[in-house]
mmCIF file of C-alpha atoms in Angstrom:
data_model
loop_
_atom_site.group_PDB
_atom_site.id
_atom_site.type_symbol
_atom_site.label_atom_id
_atom_site.label_comp_id
_atom_site.label_asym_id
_atom_site.label_seq_id
_atom_site.Cartn_x
_atom_site.Cartn_y
_atom_site.Cartn_z
ATOM 1 C CA MET A 183 -6.512 -25.326 -1.021
ATOM 2 C CA ILE A 184 -8.602 -22.601 -2.680
ATOM 3 C CA PRO A 185 -10.111 -20.521 0.155
ATOM 4 C CA PHE A 186 -12.700 -18.711 -1.997
ATOM 5 C CA ALA A 187 -14.492 -19.661 -5.201
ATOM 6 C CA ARG A 188 -15.982 -16.269 -6.161
ATOM 7 C CA VAL A 189 -13.915 -13.131 -5.588
ATOM 8 C CA THR A 190 -15.139 -9.582 -6.130
ATOM 9 C CA VAL A 191 -12.665 -6.707 -6.447
ATOM 10 C CA ILE A 192 -14.090 -3.238 -5.754
ATOM 11 C CA GLY A 193 -11.726 -0.639 -7.211
ATOM 12 C CA LEU A 194 -9.633 -1.567 -10.251
ATOM 13 C CA GLY A 195 -6.525 0.556 -9.824
ATOM 14 C CA LEU A 196 -2.974 -0.745 -9.386
ATOM 15 C CA ILE A 197 -3.699 -3.045 -6.428
ATOM 16 C CA GLY A 198 -7.168 -4.142 -7.495
ATOM 17 C CA SER A 199 -6.099 -4.951 -11.054
ATOM 18 C CA SER A 200 -3.014 -6.773 -9.735
ATOM 19 C CA ILE A 201 -5.234 -8.901 -7.478
ATOM 20 C CA ALA A 202 -7.497 -9.757 -10.404
ATOM 21 C CA ARG A 203 -4.510 -10.759 -12.536
ATOM 22 C CA ALA A 204 -2.906 -12.720 -9.696
ATOM 23 C CA VAL A 205 -6.095 -14.660 -8.915
ATOM 24 C CA ARG A 206 -6.539 -15.620 -12.557
ATOM 25 C CA GLN A 207 -2.905 -16.736 -12.734
ATOM 26 C CA HIS A 208 -2.616 -18.579 -9.414
ATOM 27 C CA MET A 209 -6.218 -19.746 -8.941
ATOM 28 C CA PRO A 210 -7.591 -20.238 -12.478
ATOM 29 C CA GLY A 211 -10.747 -21.958 -11.230
ATOM 30 C CA VAL A 212 -11.823 -18.928 -9.180
ATOM 31 C CA ARG A 213 -14.361 -16.539 -10.717
ATOM 32 C CA VAL A 214 -13.269 -12.884 -10.516
ATOM 33 C CA VAL A 215 -15.788 -10.044 -10.770
ATOM 34 C CA GLY A 216 -14.623 -6.439 -10.825
ATOM 35 C CA TYR A 217 -16.251 -3.080 -10.263
ATOM 36 C CA ASP A 218 -15.023 0.502 -10.281
ATOM 37 C CA ALA A 219 -17.045 3.647 -9.667
ATOM 38 C CA ASP A 220 -15.388 5.260 -12.706
ATOM 39 C CA PRO A 221 -17.116 4.103 -15.923
ATOM 40 C CA GLU A 222 -13.961 4.804 -17.924
ATOM 41 C CA VAL A 223 -12.004 2.405 -15.692
ATOM 42 C CA ARG A 224 -14.734 -0.216 -16.161
ATOM 43 C CA ASP A 225 -14.448 0.193 -19.924
ATOM 44 C CA ILE A 226 -10.679 -0.300 -19.778
ATOM 45 C CA ALA A 227 -11.104 -3.384 -17.580
ATOM 46 C CA LEU A 228 -13.484 -4.872 -20.148
ATOM 47 C CA ARG A 229 -11.174 -4.040 -23.032
ATOM 48 C CA ILE A 230 -8.133 -5.689 -21.448
ATOM 49 C CA ASP A 231 -10.151 -8.678 -20.178
ATOM 50 C CA LEU A 232 -9.091 -8.006 -16.598
ATOM 51 C CA CYS A 233 -11.871 -10.030 -14.928
ATOM 52 C CA ASP A 234 -14.352 -12.739 -15.774
ATOM 53 C CA ASP A 235 -17.030 -10.065 -15.482
ATOM 54 C CA VAL A 236 -17.099 -6.306 -14.858
ATOM 55 C CA ALA A 237 -20.316 -5.252 -13.131
ATOM 56 C CA ASP A 238 -22.175 -1.980 -13.669
ATOM 57 C CA SER A 239 -22.794 -1.470 -9.948
ATOM 58 C CA ALA A 240 -21.185 -2.441 -6.667
ATOM 59 C CA GLY A 241 -24.323 -4.296 -5.612
ATOM 60 C CA ALA A 242 -24.346 -6.421 -8.759
ATOM 61 C CA ALA A 243 -20.632 -7.142 -8.298
ATOM 62 C CA VAL A 244 -21.033 -8.712 -4.832
ATOM 63 C CA THR A 245 -24.309 -10.617 -5.334
ATOM 64 C CA ASP A 246 -22.716 -14.061 -5.624
ATOM 65 C CA ALA A 247 -19.361 -13.315 -3.963
ATOM 66 C CA ASP A 248 -17.888 -15.256 -1.070
ATOM 67 C CA PHE A 249 -14.914 -12.856 -0.808
ATOM 68 C CA VAL A 250 -15.079 -9.097 -1.424
ATOM 69 C CA ILE A 251 -11.902 -6.996 -1.462
ATOM 70 C CA LEU A 252 -12.157 -3.220 -1.253
ATOM 71 C CA CYS A 253 -9.308 -1.632 -3.222
ATOM 72 C CA VAL A 254 -10.295 2.016 -2.832
ATOM 73 C CA PRO A 255 -8.624 4.925 -0.973
ATOM 74 C CA VAL A 256 -8.983 4.528 2.799
ATOM 75 C CA GLY A 257 -11.125 7.651 3.013
ATOM 76 C CA ALA A 258 -13.675 6.068 0.656
ATOM 77 C CA MET A 259 -13.934 2.668 2.393
ATOM 78 C CA GLY A 260 -17.150 3.399 4.285
ATOM 79 C CA GLU A 261 -18.959 4.854 1.293
ATOM 80 C CA ALA A 262 -17.832 2.022 -0.989
ATOM 81 C CA ALA A 263 -18.957 -0.633 1.503
ATOM 82 C CA ALA A 264 -22.309 1.070 2.035
ATOM 83 C CA SER A 265 -22.935 0.988 -1.722
ATOM 84 C CA PHE A 266 -23.166 -2.826 -1.713
ATOM 85 C CA ALA A 267 -24.312 -3.501 1.876
ATOM 86 C CA GLU A 268 -27.842 -4.547 0.912
ATOM 87 C CA ASP A 269 -26.610 -7.025 -1.710
ATOM 88 C CA LEU A 270 -23.793 -8.630 0.285
ATOM 89 C CA PRO A 271 -24.374 -12.366 0.878
ATOM 90 C CA PRO A 272 -24.577 -13.126 4.614
ATOM 91 C CA ASP A 273 -21.727 -15.660 4.488
ATOM 92 C CA ALA A 274 -19.331 -13.505 2.461
ATOM 93 C CA VAL A 275 -16.000 -12.356 3.901
ATOM 94 C CA VAL A 276 -15.097 -8.687 3.325
ATOM 95 C CA SER A 277 -11.533 -7.403 3.298
ATOM 96 C CA ASP A 278 -9.538 -4.466 1.979
ATOM 97 C CA VAL A 279 -5.999 -3.419 1.003
ATOM 98 C CA GLY A 280 -5.675 -0.047 2.775
ATOM 99 C CA SER A 281 -2.480 0.997 4.533
ATOM 100 C CA CYS A 282 -4.402 2.376 7.546
ATOM 101 C CA LYS A 283 -6.285 -0.195 9.594
ATOM 102 C CA GLU A 284 -7.952 1.361 12.662
ATOM 103 C CA SER A 285 -10.006 3.784 10.573
ATOM 104 C CA VAL A 286 -10.879 1.045 8.078
ATOM 105 C CA VAL A 287 -12.007 -1.367 10.808
ATOM 106 C CA GLN A 288 -14.338 1.322 12.153
ATOM 107 C CA ALA A 289 -15.640 2.423 8.745
ATOM 108 C CA LEU A 290 -16.433 -1.115 7.589
ATOM 109 C CA ALA A 291 -18.031 -2.088 10.896
ATOM 110 C CA GLU A 292 -20.377 0.893 10.612
ATOM 111 C CA ALA A 293 -21.182 0.328 6.923
ATOM 112 C CA LEU A 294 -21.572 -3.465 7.168
ATOM 113 C CA PRO A 295 -23.064 -4.292 10.573
ATOM 114 C CA GLY A 296 -23.027 -8.028 11.210
ATOM 115 C CA ALA A 297 -20.767 -8.804 8.240
ATOM 116 C CA THR A 298 -17.543 -10.805 8.543
ATOM 117 C CA VAL A 299 -14.813 -8.189 8.041
ATOM 118 C CA ILE A 300 -11.122 -9.179 8.035
ATOM 119 C CA PRO A 301 -8.998 -6.193 6.928
ATOM 120 C CA ALA A 302 -5.591 -6.716 5.345
ATOM 121 C CA HIS A 303 -2.734 -4.703 3.898
ATOM 122 C CA PRO A 304 -0.475 -6.025 1.133
ATOM 123 C CA VAL A 305 2.735 -4.025 1.547
ATOM 124 C CA ALA A 306 3.404 -3.744 -2.154
ATOM 125 C CA GLY A 307 2.932 -1.232 -4.920
ATOM 126 C CA THR A 308 4.532 1.050 -7.462
ATOM 127 C CA GLU A 309 4.184 4.739 -8.255
ATOM 128 C CA ASN A 310 1.868 3.896 -11.160
ATOM 129 C CA SER A 311 -1.915 3.707 -10.997
ATOM 130 C CA GLY A 312 -4.893 2.542 -13.023
ATOM 131 C CA PRO A 313 -6.145 -0.836 -14.288
ATOM 132 C CA GLU A 314 -3.361 -1.170 -16.856
ATOM 133 C CA ALA A 315 -0.633 -0.622 -14.228
ATOM 134 C CA GLY A 316 -1.254 -3.880 -12.368
ATOM 135 C CA PHE A 317 0.678 -7.128 -12.770
ATOM 136 C CA ALA A 318 0.201 -10.593 -11.321
ATOM 137 C CA SER A 319 3.595 -10.839 -9.615
ATOM 138 C CA LEU A 320 3.179 -7.647 -7.561
ATOM 139 C CA PHE A 321 2.662 -9.582 -4.320
ATOM 140 C CA HIS A 322 5.344 -12.239 -4.803
ATOM 141 C CA HIS A 323 7.542 -12.446 -1.685
ATOM 142 C CA ARG A 324 6.044 -9.245 -0.289
ATOM 143 C CA TRP A 325 4.365 -9.044 3.096
ATOM 144 C CA CYS A 326 0.613 -8.934 3.521
ATOM 145 C CA ILE A 327 -0.441 -7.945 7.037
ATOM 146 C CA VAL A 328 -3.839 -9.265 8.106
ATOM 147 C CA THR A 329 -5.387 -7.172 10.887
ATOM 148 C CA PRO A 330 -8.488 -8.926 12.262
ATOM 149 C CA PRO A 331 -10.663 -6.923 14.673
ATOM 150 C CA GLU A 332 -11.212 -8.208 18.184
ATOM 151 C CA GLY A 333 -13.409 -11.321 18.249
ATOM 152 C CA ALA A 334 -12.983 -12.070 14.538
ATOM 153 C CA SER A 335 -13.738 -15.550 13.219
ATOM 154 C CA GLU A 336 -10.571 -17.654 13.251
ATOM 155 C CA LEU A 337 -11.783 -19.544 10.194
ATOM 156 C CA ALA A 338 -12.341 -16.323 8.250
ATOM 157 C CA VAL A 339 -8.898 -15.049 9.246
ATOM 158 C CA ALA A 340 -7.319 -18.329 8.101
ATOM 159 C CA ARG A 341 -9.130 -18.125 4.747
ATOM 160 C CA VAL A 342 -7.937 -14.559 4.116
ATOM 161 C CA MET A 343 -4.376 -15.523 5.036
ATOM 162 C CA GLU A 344 -4.535 -18.520 2.697
ATOM 163 C CA PHE A 345 -5.806 -16.288 -0.104
ATOM 164 C CA TRP A 346 -2.783 -13.995 0.116
ATOM 165 C CA LYS A 347 -0.378 -16.911 0.403
ATOM 166 C CA ALA A 348 -1.856 -18.283 -2.808
ATOM 167 C CA LEU A 349 -0.961 -14.988 -4.519
ATOM 168 C CA GLY A 350 2.671 -15.438 -3.467
ATOM 169 C CA ALA A 351 2.728 -13.155 -0.428
ATOM 170 C CA GLU A 352 4.323 -13.683 2.965
ATOM 171 C CA VAL A 353 1.535 -13.298 5.521
ATOM 172 C CA GLU A 354 1.472 -12.129 9.124
ATOM 173 C CA THR A 355 -1.247 -10.968 11.521
ATOM 174 C CA MET A 356 -1.071 -7.754 13.512
ATOM 175 C CA GLU A 357 -3.353 -5.739 15.769
ATOM 176 C CA PRO A 358 -4.792 -2.770 13.794
ATOM 177 C CA ALA A 359 -3.426 0.008 16.021
ATOM 178 C CA HIS A 360 0.049 -1.538 16.075
ATOM 179 C CA HIS A 361 -0.034 -1.887 12.296
ATOM 180 C CA ASP A 362 -0.750 1.813 11.935
ATOM 181 C CA ARG A 363 2.270 2.780 14.050
ATOM 182 C CA VAL A 364 4.584 0.416 12.176
ATOM 183 C CA LEU A 365 3.442 1.653 8.764
ATOM 184 C CA ALA A 366 3.636 5.280 9.887
ATOM 185 C CA ILE A 367 7.437 4.992 10.070
ATOM 186 C CA THR A 368 8.086 2.432 7.308
ATOM 187 C CA SER A 369 5.740 3.841 4.650
ATOM 188 C CA HIS A 370 3.760 6.941 5.524
ATOM 189 C CA LEU A 371 6.576 9.142 6.839
ATOM 190 C CA PRO A 372 8.911 8.299 3.908
ATOM 191 C CA HIS A 373 6.184 9.355 1.496
ATOM 192 C CA LEU A 374 5.620 12.569 3.432
ATOM 193 C CA ILE A 375 9.351 13.332 3.312
ATOM 194 C CA ALA A 376 9.471 12.597 -0.421
ATOM 195 C CA TYR A 377 6.549 14.917 -1.137
ATOM 196 C CA THR A 378 8.235 17.625 0.930
ATOM 197 C CA ILE A 379 11.678 17.343 -0.675
ATOM 198 C CA VAL A 380 10.326 17.303 -4.216
ATOM 199 C CA GLY A 381 8.013 20.197 -3.371
ATOM 200 C CA THR A 382 10.893 22.207 -1.862
ATOM 201 C CA ALA A 383 13.043 21.651 -4.940
ATOM 202 C CA SER A 384 10.163 22.769 -7.142
ATOM 203 C CA ASP A 385 9.634 25.937 -5.098
ATOM 204 C CA LEU A 386 13.251 27.124 -4.941
ATOM 205 C CA GLU A 387 13.349 30.385 -6.862
ATOM 206 C CA GLU A 388 17.103 30.292 -7.524
ATOM 207 C CA VAL A 389 16.901 26.851 -9.176
ATOM 208 C CA THR A 390 14.753 26.565 -12.265
ATOM 209 C CA ARG A 391 12.543 23.533 -12.785
ATOM 210 C CA SER A 392 14.616 22.535 -15.822
ATOM 211 C CA GLU A 393 17.782 22.450 -13.705
ATOM 212 C CA VAL A 394 16.120 20.303 -11.055
ATOM 213 C CA ILE A 395 15.178 17.778 -13.726
ATOM 214 C CA LYS A 396 18.403 18.024 -15.738
ATOM 215 C CA TYR A 397 20.779 17.573 -12.801
ATOM 216 C CA SER A 398 18.761 15.095 -10.755
ATOM 217 C CA ALA A 399 21.048 12.710 -8.899
ATOM 218 C CA GLY A 400 20.006 9.188 -7.944
ATOM 219 C CA GLY A 401 18.766 10.171 -4.496
ATOM 220 C CA PHE A 402 16.463 12.892 -5.798
ATOM 221 C CA ARG A 403 15.196 10.620 -8.569
ATOM 222 C CA ASP A 404 14.242 8.032 -5.930
ATOM 223 C CA PHE A 405 12.266 10.698 -4.068
ATOM 224 C CA THR A 406 10.458 11.771 -7.243
ATOM 225 C CA ARG A 407 9.412 8.157 -7.846
ATOM 226 C CA ILE A 408 7.808 8.003 -4.398
ATOM 227 C CA ALA A 409 6.312 11.474 -4.774
ATOM 228 C CA ALA A 410 4.621 10.386 -8.015
ATOM 229 C CA SER A 411 2.302 8.069 -6.064
ATOM 230 C CA ASP A 412 -1.466 8.473 -6.257
ATOM 231 C CA PRO A 413 -2.377 11.807 -4.594
ATOM 232 C CA THR A 414 -5.905 10.803 -3.553
ATOM 233 C CA MET A 415 -4.708 7.647 -1.848
ATOM 234 C CA TRP A 416 -1.945 9.382 0.083
ATOM 235 C CA ARG A 417 -4.109 12.334 1.100
ATOM 236 C CA ASP A 418 -6.494 9.851 2.685
ATOM 237 C CA VAL A 419 -3.658 7.880 4.306
ATOM 238 C CA PHE A 420 -2.253 10.921 6.102
ATOM 239 C CA LEU A 421 -5.676 12.067 7.280
ATOM 240 C CA SER A 422 -6.765 8.580 8.366
ATOM 241 C CA ASN A 423 -3.553 7.780 10.256
ATOM 242 C CA ARG A 424 -2.851 11.312 11.432
ATOM 243 C CA GLU A 425 -2.041 10.522 15.084
ATOM 244 C CA ALA A 426 0.596 7.899 14.304
ATOM 245 C CA VAL A 427 2.036 9.972 11.441
ATOM 246 C CA LEU A 428 2.285 13.107 13.596
ATOM 247 C CA ASP A 429 3.908 11.092 16.379
ATOM 248 C CA MET A 430 6.553 9.700 14.011
ATOM 249 C CA LEU A 431 6.988 13.104 12.353
ATOM 250 C CA GLN A 432 7.763 14.651 15.745
ATOM 251 C CA ARG A 433 10.375 11.971 16.411
ATOM 252 C CA PHE A 434 11.862 12.507 12.955
ATOM 253 C CA SER A 435 11.993 16.284 13.521
ATOM 254 C CA GLU A 436 13.935 15.752 16.736
ATOM 255 C CA ASP A 437 16.392 13.421 15.001
ATOM 256 C CA LEU A 438 16.744 15.892 12.127
ATOM 257 C CA THR A 439 17.584 18.663 14.592
ATOM 258 C CA ALA A 440 20.297 16.462 16.136
ATOM 259 C CA LEU A 441 21.708 15.787 12.657
ATOM 260 C CA GLN A 442 21.659 19.488 11.858
ATOM 261 C CA ARG A 443 23.605 20.158 15.057
ATOM 262 C CA ALA A 444 26.192 17.478 14.224
ATOM 263 C CA ILE A 445 26.808 19.026 10.783
ATOM 264 C CA ARG A 446 27.004 22.558 12.181
ATOM 265 C CA TRP A 447 29.582 21.601 14.825
ATOM 266 C CA GLY A 448 31.624 19.323 12.576
ATOM 267 C CA LYS A 449 30.908 16.111 14.511
ATOM 268 C CA GLY A 450 32.202 13.723 11.872
ATOM 269 C CA ASP A 451 32.326 10.696 14.167
ATOM 270 C CA GLU A 452 28.638 11.158 15.035
ATOM 271 C CA LEU A 453 27.689 11.406 11.361
ATOM 272 C CA PHE A 454 29.789 8.338 10.470
ATOM 273 C CA GLU A 455 28.167 6.303 13.254
ATOM 274 C CA LEU A 456 24.669 7.219 12.045
ATOM 275 C CA PHE A 457 25.432 6.469 8.403
ATOM 276 C CA SER A 458 27.018 3.117 9.312
ATOM 277 C CA ARG A 459 23.963 2.146 11.347
ATOM 278 C CA THR A 460 21.528 3.045 8.565
ATOM 279 C CA ARG A 461 23.650 1.139 6.044
ATOM 280 C CA MET A 462 23.098 -2.001 8.108
ATOM 281 C CA ILE A 463 19.334 -1.487 7.883
ATOM 282 C CA ARG A 464 19.598 -1.525 4.091
ATOM 283 C CA ARG A 465 21.643 -4.724 4.193
ATOM 284 C CA GLY A 466 19.047 -6.319 6.458
ATOM 285 C CA ILE A 467 16.246 -5.497 4.022
ATOM 286 C CA ILE A 468 18.147 -7.155 1.184
ATOM 287 C CA GLU A 469 19.047 -10.195 3.330
ATOM 288 C CA GLN A 470 15.361 -10.702 4.173
ATOM 289 C CA GLY A 471 14.470 -10.659 0.485
ATOM 290 C CA GLN A 472 12.496 -7.411 0.590
ATOM 291 C CA ASP A 473 14.641 -5.796 -2.106
ATOM 292 C CA ASP A 474 17.616 -6.474 -4.342
ATOM 293 C CA SER A 475 19.844 -4.577 -6.726
ATOM 294 C CA ARG A 476 17.702 -5.198 -9.790
ATOM 295 C CA PRO A 477 15.253 -2.527 -11.030
ATOM 296 C CA ASP A 478 11.713 -2.753 -9.616
ATOM 297 C CA PHE A 479 12.613 -5.546 -7.190
ATOM 298 C CA GLY A 480 13.663 -7.686 -10.157
ATOM 299 C CA ARG A 481 10.061 -8.374 -11.150
ATOM 300 C CA SER A 482 8.876 -9.000 -14.649
ATOM 301 C CA HIS A 483 5.584 -7.335 -15.583
ATOM 302 C CA ASP A 484 4.723 -9.970 -18.162
#
């Protein structure tokens, strides 16, 4: 079953370009139209033949669409939606890929009154960005969380879920507020910690930048990969999901204080118990197929 015949992707960065590639690979009969506010990105998309058509405006991009996906930073969702509101077909379904859902639900409802809006969040990505960074297999065996607002059309929800399944994703529904709390601990806080650790290492006066790079161990290199993520996107994520992030940050601070105390007082058994418990979390992630030992989740970018 092909849930949509004409898909428009607004925002042609890593996720948007990956969606365009995935649709063309998995649903070759579906027409894909792309648009990006940056003319340079549009030129690149044309050069690499990313979509069937790259429009010059958001309005022109959605004119014939039956599914519109907003792939822009969460702080820009309302403005992006407003830019095509007058041209949106009345029967089109609008969705997004943002990692904050409550703020997106509100922004899209205000910008597109009366439209069918079914937000979603594919939990996938890399530290790279731009239209040339995407690849069709990005969503394979990764979760996509669909977060319909209260009273949403069941048919529209089913169509959005079917779309993501067709791209190879595992799909689940979740209430927007609950989604934001879950992602605050599984995604947003880890990024905040990575930015902080890499920033601290950079600021240490007694360690030169060359030494930080030269002697980077595996753990620090992992943090630098996360900290290389798109700064605009993550600025908007932290501001849009601030309450949940601050709540989880407070909990983390309390746990960090307890860990600091255990190290100070030589409580080896307490440290061993914590490290054993966290090791089991890692094993669980691998057992559920959300990671493996191969680089980049074992995916080929071809």
